PDB file of C-alpha atoms in Angstrom:
ATOM      1  CA  LEU A   1      40.956 -44.074 -61.210  1.00 35.00           C
ATOM      2  CA  ASN A   2      40.880 -44.281 -57.418  1.00 39.00           C
ATOM      3  CA  HIS A   3      39.017 -40.959 -57.359  1.00 44.00           C
ATOM      4  CA  VAL A   4      36.311 -41.944 -59.851  1.00 44.00           C
ATOM      5  CA  HIS A   5      32.970 -42.853 -58.326  1.00 51.00           C
ATOM      6  CA  GLY A   6      29.552 -43.827 -59.655  1.00 51.00           C
ATOM      7  CA  VAL A   7      28.397 -45.645 -62.756  1.00 55.00           C
ATOM      8  CA  ALA A   8      28.536 -44.291 -66.302  1.00 53.00           C
ATOM      9  CA  ILE A   9      25.091 -43.452 -67.668  1.00 59.00           C
ATOM     10  CA  LEU A  10      24.534 -44.539 -71.257  1.00 65.00           C
ATOM     11  CA  PRO A  11      22.289 -42.510 -73.576  1.00 66.00           C
ATOM     12  CA  ASN A  12      19.150 -44.609 -73.951  1.00 78.00           C
ATOM     13  CA  ASP A  13      16.354 -42.135 -74.603  1.00 83.00           C
ATOM     14  CA  PRO A  14      12.939 -43.634 -75.454  1.00 84.00           C
ATOM     15  CA  GLU A  15      12.452 -41.265 -78.414  1.00 86.00           C
ATOM     16  CA  VAL A  16      15.819 -40.618 -80.079  1.00 86.00           C
ATOM     17  CA  GLY A  17      19.130 -42.423 -80.366  1.00 83.00           C
ATOM     18  CA  ALA A  18      22.869 -41.796 -80.294  1.00 79.00           C
ATOM     19  CA  MET A  19      24.199 -38.593 -78.732  1.00 77.00           C
ATOM     20  CA  GLN A  20      20.867 -36.883 -79.298  1.00 84.00           C
ATOM     21  CA  GLY A  21      19.644 -39.211 -76.574  1.00 82.00           C
ATOM     22  CA  VAL A  22      21.973 -37.394 -74.167  1.00 78.00           C
ATOM     23  CA  ILE A  23      20.747 -33.947 -75.181  1.00 83.00           C
ATOM     24  CA  GLN A  24      17.021 -34.641 -75.421  1.00 88.00           C
ATOM     25  CA  PRO A  25      16.299 -35.019 -71.668  1.00 87.00           C
ATOM     26  CA  TRP A  26      18.062 -31.708 -71.000  1.00 84.00           C
ATOM     27  CA  TYR A  27      16.110 -30.083 -73.820  1.00 90.00           C
ATOM     28  CA  ARG A  28      12.779 -31.275 -72.447  1.00 92.00           C
ATOM     29  CA  ARG A  29      13.573 -30.083 -68.934  1.00 91.00           C
ATOM     30  CA  LEU A  30      14.851 -26.692 -70.049  1.00 90.00           C
ATOM     31  CA  LYS A  31      11.723 -26.216 -72.134  1.00 92.00           C
ATOM     32  CA  GLN A  32       9.642 -26.940 -69.018  1.00 94.00           C
ATOM     33  CA  LEU A  33      11.626 -24.263 -67.173  1.00 92.00           C
ATOM     34  CA  GLY A  34      10.862 -21.713 -69.887  1.00 92.00           C
ATOM     35  CA  ALA A  35      14.203 -21.636 -71.705  1.00 90.00           C
ATOM     36  CA  ASP A  36      14.365 -20.241 -75.247  1.00 91.00           C
ATOM     37  CA  PHE A  37      16.146 -22.169 -78.014  1.00 91.00           C
ATOM     38  CA  HIS A  38      17.387 -20.564 -81.223  1.00 92.00           C
ATOM     39  CA  LEU A  39      18.376 -23.453 -83.479  1.00 90.00           C
ATOM     40  CA  GLY A  40      20.048 -22.761 -86.797  1.00 93.00           C
ATOM     41  CA  TRP A  41      21.863 -19.644 -85.585  1.00 95.00           C
ATOM     42  CA  LYS A  42      25.668 -19.495 -85.568  1.00 95.00           C
ATOM     43  CA  PRO A  43      27.433 -17.148 -83.124  1.00 96.00           C
ATOM     44  CA  VAL A  44      29.814 -14.759 -84.891  1.00 97.00           C
ATOM     45  CA  GLU A  45      30.624 -12.233 -82.168  1.00 97.00           C
ATOM     46  CA  ILE A  46      30.536 -11.890 -78.389  1.00 97.00           C
ATOM     47  CA  THR A  47      29.915  -8.220 -77.665  1.00 97.00           C
ATOM     48  CA  THR A  48      31.606  -6.488 -74.729  1.00 96.00           C
ATOM     49  CA  ASP A  49      31.759  -3.069 -73.102  1.00 96.00           C
ATOM     50  CA  ASN A  50      34.618  -2.132 -70.772  1.00 94.00           C
ATOM     51  CA  ASP A  51      35.730  -5.777 -70.673  1.00 94.00           C
ATOM     52  CA  GLU A  52      32.282  -6.981 -69.641  1.00 95.00           C
ATOM     53  CA  VAL A  53      29.979  -9.223 -71.677  1.00 96.00           C
ATOM     54  CA  THR A  54      26.966  -7.440 -73.134  1.00 96.00           C
ATOM     55  CA  GLY A  55      25.610 -10.058 -75.510  1.00 96.00           C
ATOM     56  CA  LEU A  56      25.972 -12.121 -78.622  1.00 96.00           C
ATOM     57  CA  VAL A  57      25.585 -11.676 -82.381  1.00 98.00           C
ATOM     58  CA  ALA A  58      24.501 -14.634 -84.512  1.00 97.00           C
ATOM     59  CA  VAL A  59      23.630 -15.338 -88.147  1.00 97.00           C
ATOM     60  CA  ASN A  60      21.539 -18.035 -89.791  1.00 96.00           C
ATOM     61  CA  ASP A  61      22.023 -19.924 -93.056  1.00 93.00           C
ATOM     62  CA  GLY A  62      20.595 -16.954 -94.936  1.00 95.00           C
ATOM     63  CA  SER A  63      23.136 -14.619 -93.257  1.00 95.00           C
ATOM     64  CA  LEU A  64      20.357 -12.808 -91.408  1.00 97.00           C
ATOM     65  CA  VAL A  65      21.603 -11.221 -88.184  1.00 98.00           C
ATOM     66  CA  ARG A  66      20.127 -11.564 -84.705  1.00 97.00           C
ATOM     67  CA  THR A  67      21.491  -9.930 -81.551  1.00 97.00           C
ATOM     68  CA  PHE A  68      21.058 -11.162 -77.982  1.00 96.00           C
ATOM     69  CA  ALA A  69      21.516  -9.004 -74.879  1.00 95.00           C
ATOM     70  CA  ALA A  70      23.155 -11.091 -72.145  1.00 93.00           C
ATOM     71  CA  PRO A  71      25.406 -10.412 -69.145  1.00 93.00           C
ATOM     72  CA  ILE A  72      26.675 -14.018 -69.278  1.00 94.00           C
ATOM     73  CA  VAL A  73      27.878 -16.068 -72.258  1.00 96.00           C
ATOM     74  CA  ILE A  74      29.031 -19.671 -71.894  1.00 95.00           C
ATOM     75  CA  ALA A  75      30.742 -20.790 -75.099  1.00 95.00           C
ATOM     76  CA  ASP A  76      31.275 -24.475 -75.855  1.00 91.00           C
ATOM     77  CA  TRP A  77      33.797 -23.925 -78.648  1.00 90.00           C
ATOM     78  CA  PRO A  78      37.404 -25.140 -78.270  1.00 90.00           C
ATOM     79  CA  GLY A  79      39.433 -22.447 -76.534  1.00 92.00           C
ATOM     80  CA  TRP A  80      41.634 -21.658 -79.526  1.00 92.00           C
ATOM     81  CA  ARG A  81      38.540 -20.810 -81.582  1.00 93.00           C
ATOM     82  CA  LEU A  82      37.437 -18.165 -79.102  1.00 95.00           C
ATOM     83  CA  THR A  83      39.285 -15.634 -81.288  1.00 96.00           C
ATOM     84  CA  ASP A  84      36.500 -16.166 -83.870  1.00 96.00           C
ATOM     85  CA  LEU A  85      34.140 -14.485 -81.397  1.00 97.00           C
ATOM     86  CA  VAL A  86      36.373 -12.095 -79.419  1.00 96.00           C
ATOM     87  CA  GLU A  87      39.414 -10.054 -80.438  1.00 96.00           C
ATOM     88  CA  GLU A  88      42.560 -11.837 -79.307  1.00 96.00           C
ATOM     89  CA  ARG A  89      43.883  -8.698 -77.623  1.00 96.00           C
ATOM     90  CA  GLN A  90      41.030  -9.041 -75.113  1.00 96.00           C
ATOM     91  CA  LEU A  91      42.058 -12.556 -74.101  1.00 97.00           C
ATOM     92  CA  PRO A  92      44.791 -13.435 -71.580  1.00 96.00           C
ATOM     93  CA  ARG A  93      48.004 -14.596 -73.224  1.00 96.00           C
ATOM     94  CA  ALA A  94      48.272 -17.560 -70.836  1.00 95.00           C
ATOM     95  CA  PHE A  95      44.725 -18.595 -71.792  1.00 96.00           C
ATOM     96  CA  MET A  96      45.522 -18.614 -75.503  1.00 95.00           C
ATOM     97  CA  ASP A  97      48.908 -20.319 -75.002  1.00 94.00           C
ATOM     98  CA  ALA A  98      47.215 -23.178 -73.134  1.00 91.00           C
ATOM     99  CA  ALA A  99      44.394 -23.359 -75.693  1.00 91.00           C
ATOM    100  CA  ARG A 100      46.809 -23.610 -78.613  1.00 89.00           C
ATOM    101  CA  GLU A 101      48.800 -26.310 -76.876  1.00 85.00           C
ATOM    102  CA  ALA A 102      45.563 -28.294 -76.655  1.00 83.00           C
ATOM    103  CA  GLN A 103      44.907 -27.610 -80.343  1.00 82.00           C
ATOM    104  CA  ALA A 104      48.072 -29.503 -81.262  1.00 77.00           C
ATOM    105  CA  TYR A 105      46.421 -32.691 -79.981  1.00 77.00           C
ATOM    106  CA  GLY A 106      43.357 -32.384 -82.217  1.00 76.00           C
ATOM    107  CA  THR A 107      42.707 -35.524 -84.226  1.00 79.00           C
ATOM    108  CA  GLU A 108      41.175 -36.000 -87.661  1.00 84.00           C
ATOM    109  CA  THR A 109      39.064 -39.155 -87.813  1.00 89.00           C
ATOM    110  CA  ALA A 110      37.968 -41.485 -90.593  1.00 93.00           C
ATOM    111  CA  SER A 111      34.897 -43.621 -89.893  1.00 95.00           C
ATOM    112  CA  TRP A 112      32.850 -46.319 -91.568  1.00 98.00           C
ATOM    113  CA  TRP A 113      29.183 -46.773 -90.687  1.00 98.00           C
ATOM    114  CA  ALA A 114      27.021 -49.742 -91.596  1.00 98.00           C
ATOM    115  CA  GLY A 115      23.353 -50.532 -91.060  1.00 97.00           C
ATOM    116  CA  LEU A 116      22.853 -54.231 -90.390  1.00 98.00           C
ATOM    117  CA  THR A 117      19.760 -56.355 -90.844  1.00 97.00           C
ATOM    118  CA  ARG A 118      20.978 -58.642 -88.050  1.00 97.00           C
ATOM    119  CA  LEU A 119      24.001 -59.180 -85.819  1.00 97.00           C
ATOM    120  CA  PRO A 120      26.893 -60.929 -87.591  1.00 97.00           C
ATOM    121  CA  THR A 121      28.496 -64.204 -86.554  1.00 98.00           C
ATOM    122  CA  VAL A 122      31.904 -64.149 -84.854  1.00 97.00           C
ATOM    123  CA  ARG A 123      34.147 -66.364 -86.959  1.00 96.00           C
ATOM    124  CA  LYS A 124      36.167 -67.696 -84.001  1.00 95.00           C
ATOM    125  CA  THR A 125      33.181 -68.855 -81.954  1.00 95.00           C
ATOM    126  CA  GLY A 126      30.521 -69.481 -84.573  1.00 96.00           C
ATOM    127  CA  GLN A 127      28.097 -67.537 -82.376  1.00 96.00           C
ATOM    128  CA  ALA A 128      26.240 -64.315 -83.142  1.00 96.00           C
ATOM    129  CA  GLU A 129      27.773 -61.120 -81.757  1.00 96.00           C
ATOM    130  CA  ASP A 130      26.504 -60.737 -78.170  1.00 93.00           C
ATOM    131  CA  LEU A 131      27.406 -57.015 -77.776  1.00 91.00           C
ATOM    132  CA  SER A 132      29.162 -57.797 -74.492  1.00 87.00           C
ATOM    133  CA  SER A 133      32.102 -55.480 -75.209  1.00 83.00           C
ATOM    134  CA  PRO A 134      31.315 -51.750 -75.630  1.00 79.00           C
ATOM    135  CA  TRP A 135      34.447 -50.975 -77.650  1.00 86.00           C
ATOM    136  CA  GLU A 136      36.825 -53.256 -79.533  1.00 91.00           C
ATOM    137  CA  ARG A 137      40.329 -51.972 -80.180  1.00 90.00           C
ATOM    138  CA  VAL A 138      42.183 -52.951 -83.334  1.00 90.00           C
ATOM    139  CA  LEU A 139      45.936 -53.347 -82.803  1.00 88.00           C
ATOM    140  CA  TYR A 140      48.698 -54.262 -85.193  1.00 84.00           C
ATOM    141  CA  GLY A 141      52.289 -55.404 -84.843  1.00 83.00           C
ATOM    142  CA  ASN A 142      54.148 -58.469 -83.601  1.00 82.00           C
ATOM    143  CA  GLY A 143      55.324 -59.458 -80.155  1.00 79.00           C
ATOM    144  CA  ALA A 144      54.463 -57.790 -76.869  1.00 82.00           C
ATOM    145  CA  ILE A 145      54.298 -54.257 -78.300  1.00 83.00           C
ATOM    146  CA  ARG A 146      51.328 -53.446 -80.495  1.00 84.00           C
ATOM    147  CA  ARG A 147      50.179 -50.162 -82.024  1.00 83.00           C
ATOM    148  CA  TYR A 148      46.655 -48.823 -81.757  1.00 82.00           C
ATOM    149  CA  ARG A 149      45.017 -48.452 -85.172  1.00 85.00           C
ATOM    150  CA  GLY A 150      41.425 -47.689 -84.179  1.00 90.00           C
ATOM    151  CA  GLY A 151      38.407 -49.722 -83.205  1.00 93.00           C
ATOM    152  CA  PHE A 152      34.751 -50.552 -83.709  1.00 96.00           C
ATOM    153  CA  PHE A 153      31.521 -50.678 -81.721  1.00 94.00           C
ATOM    154  CA  PHE A 154      27.760 -51.017 -82.090  1.00 95.00           C
ATOM    155  CA  PRO A 155      26.000 -47.726 -81.172  1.00 91.00           C
ATOM    156  CA  SER A 156      22.675 -49.589 -81.213  1.00 90.00           C
ATOM    157  CA  ALA A 157      23.926 -51.709 -78.309  1.00 89.00           C
ATOM    158  CA  PHE A 158      23.810 -48.619 -76.077  1.00 84.00           C
ATOM    159  CA  SER A 159      20.894 -46.807 -77.635  1.00 86.00           C
ATOM    160  CA  PRO A 160      18.405 -49.025 -79.489  1.00 86.00           C
ATOM    161  CA  LYS A 161      16.901 -45.931 -81.130  1.00 88.00           C
ATOM    162  CA  SER A 162      20.160 -45.569 -83.083  1.00 90.00           C
ATOM    163  CA  ALA A 163      18.720 -48.094 -85.536  1.00 92.00           C
ATOM    164  CA  PRO A 164      15.223 -49.132 -86.656  1.00 93.00           C
ATOM    165  CA  PRO A 165      13.562 -52.032 -84.814  1.00 92.00           C
ATOM    166  CA  GLY A 166      15.293 -55.303 -85.618  1.00 92.00           C
ATOM    167  CA  ARG A 167      18.309 -53.514 -87.148  1.00 95.00           C
ATOM    168  CA  HIS A 168      21.748 -52.650 -85.763  1.00 96.00           C
ATOM    169  CA  LEU A 169      24.295 -49.884 -86.366  1.00 96.00           C
ATOM    170  CA  LEU A 170      28.007 -50.668 -86.612  1.00 97.00           C
ATOM    171  CA  CYS A 171      30.762 -48.042 -86.559  1.00 96.00           C
ATOM    172  CA  ALA A 172      34.511 -48.381 -87.160  1.00 97.00           C
ATOM    173  CA  GLU A 173      36.832 -45.438 -86.419  1.00 93.00           C
ATOM    174  CA  ALA A 174      40.473 -44.649 -87.127  1.00 91.00           C
ATOM    175  CA  PRO A 175      42.215 -41.517 -85.804  1.00 85.00           C
ATOM    176  CA  SER A 176      45.111 -39.886 -87.612  1.00 82.00           C
ATOM    177  CA  ARG A 177      48.508 -40.102 -85.968  1.00 68.00           C
ATOM    178  CA  SER A 178      49.885 -36.581 -86.500  1.00 58.00           C
ATOM    179  CA  ASN A 179      49.999 -33.940 -83.744  1.00 55.00           C
ATOM    180  CA  GLN A 180      49.795 -31.012 -86.155  1.00 58.00           C
ATOM    181  CA  PRO A 181      46.730 -28.701 -86.168  1.00 57.00           C
ATOM    182  CA  GLY A 182      44.365 -28.875 -89.128  1.00 59.00           C
ATOM    183  CA  ARG A 183      43.630 -31.712 -91.517  1.00 65.00           C
ATOM    184  CA  GLN A 184      46.312 -34.351 -91.181  1.00 74.00           C
ATOM    185  CA  TRP A 185      45.769 -36.875 -93.969  1.00 84.00           C
ATOM    186  CA  ARG A 186      46.976 -35.574 -97.320  1.00 84.00           C
ATOM    187  CA  SER A 187      43.879 -36.780 -99.133  1.00 90.00           C
ATOM    188  CA  TRP A 188      40.642 -38.690 -98.634  1.00 92.00           C
ATOM    189  CA  ALA A 189      42.260 -41.637-100.404  1.00 94.00           C
ATOM    190  CA  GLU A 190      44.896 -41.769 -97.649  1.00 92.00           C
ATOM    191  CA  ALA A 191      42.258 -41.549 -94.900  1.00 92.00           C
ATOM    192  CA  LYS A 192      40.104 -44.201 -96.598  1.00 95.00           C
ATOM    193  CA  GLN A 193      43.051 -46.552 -96.837  1.00 93.00           C
ATOM    194  CA  VAL A 194      43.490 -46.354 -93.066  1.00 92.00           C
ATOM    195  CA  ILE A 195      39.844 -47.009 -92.195  1.00 95.00           C
ATOM    196  CA  ASP A 196      39.595 -49.736 -94.826  1.00 96.00           C
ATOM    197  CA  THR A 197      42.189 -51.766 -92.919  1.00 94.00           C
ATOM    198  CA  ILE A 198      39.689 -51.937 -90.040  1.00 95.00           C
ATOM    199  CA  VAL A 199      36.794 -52.669 -92.390  1.00 97.00           C
ATOM    200  CA  ASP A 200      38.815 -55.528 -93.906  1.00 96.00           C
ATOM    201  CA  TYR A 201      39.526 -56.792 -90.405  1.00 95.00           C
ATOM    202  CA  LEU A 202      35.796 -56.712 -89.596  1.00 97.00           C
ATOM    203  CA  HIS A 203      35.063 -58.902 -92.619  1.00 97.00           C
ATOM    204  CA  ASP A 204      37.670 -61.337 -91.294  1.00 96.00           C
ATOM    205  CA  TYR A 205      36.515 -61.109 -87.655  1.00 96.00           C
ATOM    206  CA  TYR A 206      32.913 -61.823 -88.606  1.00 97.00           C
ATOM    207  CA  LEU A 207      31.976 -64.809 -90.712  1.00 97.00           C
ATOM    208  CA  ASP A 208      29.022 -63.284 -92.545  1.00 97.00           C
ATOM    209  CA  LEU A 209      29.259 -59.502 -92.196  1.00 98.00           C
ATOM    210  CA  ALA A 210      28.733 -58.894 -95.920  1.00 97.00           C
ATOM    211  CA  GLU A 211      25.382 -60.712 -95.749  1.00 97.00           C
ATOM    212  CA  CYS A 212      24.215 -58.500 -92.862  1.00 98.00           C
ATOM    213  CA  ILE A 213      24.999 -55.091 -94.402  1.00 98.00           C
ATOM    214  CA  GLU A 214      21.944 -53.193 -95.656  1.00 98.00           C
ATOM    215  CA  TRP A 215      23.866 -49.944 -96.299  1.00 98.00           C
ATOM    216  CA  SER A 216      27.259 -48.445 -95.487  1.00 98.00           C
ATOM    217  CA  SER A 217      28.903 -45.038 -95.698  1.00 98.00           C
ATOM    218  CA  TYR A 218      32.220 -43.363 -94.893  1.00 98.00           C
ATOM    219  CA  GLN A 219      32.749 -40.271 -92.740  1.00 95.00           C
ATOM    220  CA  ASN A 220      35.755 -37.944 -92.450  1.00 92.00           C
ATOM    221  CA  THR A 221      35.702 -35.653 -89.388  1.00 86.00           C
ATOM    222  CA  ASP A 222      37.874 -32.558 -89.079  1.00 81.00           C
ATOM    223  CA  PRO A 223      39.885 -32.069 -85.891  1.00 75.00           C
ATOM    224  CA  PRO A 224      39.150 -31.866 -83.095  1.00 70.00           C
ATOM    225  CA  SER A 225      37.275 -35.155 -82.900  1.00 59.00           C
ATOM    226  CA  ILE A 226      36.809 -38.173 -80.608  1.00 50.00           C
ATOM    227  CA  MET A 227      39.219 -38.301 -77.610  1.00 49.00           C
ATOM    228  CA  ALA A 228      41.828 -35.965 -79.085  1.00 51.00           C
ATOM    229  CA  TRP A 229      43.311 -34.347 -75.976  1.00 51.00           C
ATOM    230  CA  TYR A 230      41.042 -35.671 -73.219  1.00 55.00           C
ATOM    231  CA  ALA A 231      43.711 -37.809 -71.549  1.00 57.00           C
ATOM    232  CA  LYS A 232      46.793 -35.790 -72.511  1.00 62.00           C
ATOM    233  CA  PRO A 233      49.048 -34.728 -69.597  1.00 68.00           C
ATOM    234  CA  PHE A 234      49.225 -30.964 -70.050  1.00 74.00           C
ATOM    235  CA  TYR A 235      47.570 -27.905 -68.537  1.00 81.00           C
ATOM    236  CA  ARG A 236      44.425 -26.758 -70.330  1.00 85.00           C
ATOM    237  CA  HIS A 237      42.976 -23.270 -70.318  1.00 92.00           C
ATOM    238  CA  PRO A 238      40.607 -22.301 -67.470  1.00 94.00           C
ATOM    239  CA  VAL A 239      36.812 -22.258 -67.815  1.00 95.00           C
ATOM    240  CA  LYS A 240      36.604 -18.586 -66.831  1.00 96.00           C
ATOM    241  CA  VAL A 241      38.095 -15.923 -69.085  1.00 96.00           C
ATOM    242  CA  ASP A 242      39.599 -13.617 -66.475  1.00 95.00           C
ATOM    243  CA  SER A 243      39.924 -10.611 -68.756  1.00 96.00           C
ATOM    244  CA  ILE A 244      36.206 -10.427 -69.661  1.00 96.00           C
ATOM    245  CA  ASP A 245      33.572 -10.487 -66.925  1.00 95.00           C
ATOM    246  CA  GLY A 246      30.708 -12.857 -67.748  1.00 95.00           C
ATOM    247  CA  LEU A 247      32.559 -14.987 -70.322  1.00 97.00           C
ATOM    248  CA  TYR A 248      33.145 -18.694 -69.741  1.00 96.00           C
ATOM    249  CA  VAL A 249      34.351 -21.518 -71.997  1.00 95.00           C
ATOM    250  CA  ALA A 250      32.843 -24.951 -71.267  1.00 91.00           C
ATOM    251  CA  SER A 251      34.473 -27.369 -73.689  1.00 87.00           C
ATOM    252  CA  ALA A 252      36.801 -30.372 -73.658  1.00 82.00           C
ATOM    253  CA  SER A 253      39.775 -28.035 -74.091  1.00 86.00           C
ATOM    254  CA  ALA A 254      39.119 -26.494 -70.636  1.00 88.00           C
ATOM    255  CA  GLU A 255      40.785 -27.525 -67.387  1.00 85.00           C
ATOM    256  CA  GLY A 256      38.530 -29.291 -64.902  1.00 78.00           C
ATOM    257  CA  ASP A 257      38.090 -32.238 -62.584  1.00 76.00           C
ATOM    258  CA  GLY A 258      36.259 -34.468 -65.077  1.00 69.00           C
ATOM    259  CA  SER A 259      37.681 -37.573 -66.709  1.00 67.00           C
ATOM    260  CA  TRP A 260      37.845 -37.873 -70.491  1.00 65.00           C
ATOM    261  CA  ILE A 261      34.361 -39.346 -70.749  1.00 65.00           C
ATOM    262  CA  ASP A 262      32.644 -36.429 -68.990  1.00 74.00           C
ATOM    263  CA  ILE A 263      35.084 -33.541 -69.328  1.00 79.00           C
ATOM    264  CA  GLU A 264      32.653 -31.338 -71.281  1.00 81.00           C
ATOM    265  CA  ALA A 265      29.851 -31.917 -68.768  1.00 81.00           C
ATOM    266  CA  CYS A 266      32.131 -31.080 -65.833  1.00 85.00           C
ATOM    267  CA  SER A 267      33.346 -27.914 -67.571  1.00 89.00           C
ATOM    268  CA  ALA A 268      29.741 -26.855 -68.176  1.00 89.00           C
ATOM    269  CA  LEU A 269      28.802 -27.416 -64.520  1.00 90.00           C
ATOM    270  CA  MET A 270      31.855 -25.465 -63.414  1.00 92.00           C
ATOM    271  CA  ALA A 271      30.924 -22.577 -65.733  1.00 93.00           C
ATOM    272  CA  VAL A 272      27.407 -22.481 -64.294  1.00 91.00           C
ATOM    273  CA  ARG A 273      28.706 -22.510 -60.715  1.00 93.00           C
ATOM    274  CA  LEU A 274      31.179 -19.720 -61.457  1.00 94.00           C
ATOM    275  CA  ALA A 275      28.515 -17.649 -63.215  1.00 92.00           C
ATOM    276  CA  GLU A 276      26.150 -18.124 -60.280  1.00 91.00           C
ATOM    277  CA  ALA A 277      28.812 -17.133 -57.757  1.00 91.00           C
ATOM    278  CA  GLU A 278      30.207 -14.185 -59.705  1.00 89.00           C
ATOM    279  CA  ARG A 279      27.232 -12.896 -61.667  1.00 82.00           C
ATOM    280  CA  GLY A 280      24.232 -14.321 -59.871  1.00 78.00           C
ATOM    281  CA  HIS A 281      23.082 -10.876 -58.810  1.00 77.00           C
ATOM    282  CA  LEU A 282      22.189 -10.196 -62.468  1.00 69.00           C
ATOM    283  CA  ARG A 283      19.631 -13.003 -62.649  1.00 61.00           C
ATOM    284  CA  ARG A 284      15.963 -12.188 -63.076  1.00 55.00           C
ATOM    285  CA  GLY A 285      13.225 -14.662 -62.246  1.00 50.00           C
ATOM    286  CA  PRO A 286      10.415 -15.559 -64.698  1.00 43.00           C
ATOM    287  CA  ALA A 287       7.963 -13.375 -62.787  1.00 37.00           C
ATOM    288  CA  THR A 288      10.036 -10.202 -63.224  1.00 32.00           C
ATOM    289  CA  ALA A 289      11.791 -10.725 -66.536  1.00 34.00           C
ATOM    290  CA  GLN A 290      10.429  -8.671 -69.428  1.00 33.00           C
ATOM    291  CA  ALA A 291      11.067  -8.602 -73.139  1.00 32.00           C
ATOM    292  CA  GLY A 292      14.306  -6.845 -73.948  1.00 35.00           C
ATOM    293  CA  GLN A 293      15.847  -7.392 -70.502  1.00 37.00           C
ATOM    294  CA  PRO A 294      19.199  -9.237 -70.286  1.00 39.00           C
ATOM    295  CA  ALA A 295      19.057 -12.998 -70.192  1.00 42.00           C
ATOM    296  CA  GLU A 296      21.692 -15.702 -70.191  1.00 46.00           C
ATOM    297  CA  ALA A 297      22.844 -16.853 -73.612  1.00 47.00           C
ATOM    298  CA  THR A 298      24.874 -19.836 -74.705  1.00 48.00           C
ATOM    299  CA  ALA A 299      27.112 -19.800 -77.767  1.00 45.00           C
TER     300      ALA A 299
END
């Protein structure tokens, strides 16, 4: 913590809420710079020639195929899923070993979301929730040692656009406890039982929560999710894939100098810096680029 500087920037976009509020400013700026966006297309293959990136193949919901010529591909998938796009024999063994160690820390998450007509009243104080705490942990156990069960927060406290005017959004989350890859609760009933303990606690913590709820819904997220491996003390795979020129992996499973809250952003910046240093001679400016010429692509 002694090496962390600056103030965290919360997503508070004037047009959209939640995490889309983080992406939207980048989207607007990239559009101004002439970037192309191909939404609705899923990458299925990174093409190579003599261990050098040549492009990307993607499909849409109708299974139609589109190919992109590109000397640089920056993938944001977890490292262990890179084998979905590139043959494993092309990837360094040390890279895959580190990626699969990170995979073991993936966490399945059960969540409960509720739209509120107003902020509820804290039972202990008799006052309305003041949104002064960004994240409330829920612990259980007796004595000095407690176990972490999950927590809750109000996304609309950070980004008002997360809820309609005059409304609020409440979210409770509970991670699974297993360190095995894949889905970790045996059934949805088991996952729901875990998150319901937090929901029950919320109804006890707040005096009138039931009166404030306009709608509610459950969510079950496959691993990896939330802060699965962000703070785990082990070596992650590098951003650059040494065996394939022009291929970089900018995701939370990559090694970097970012903390858990910005690890993906730091990995992305590192990938861009490496691409500029190693492959910058392949760039073409807007004035010289023509249709069909290589351009950077992001998976």
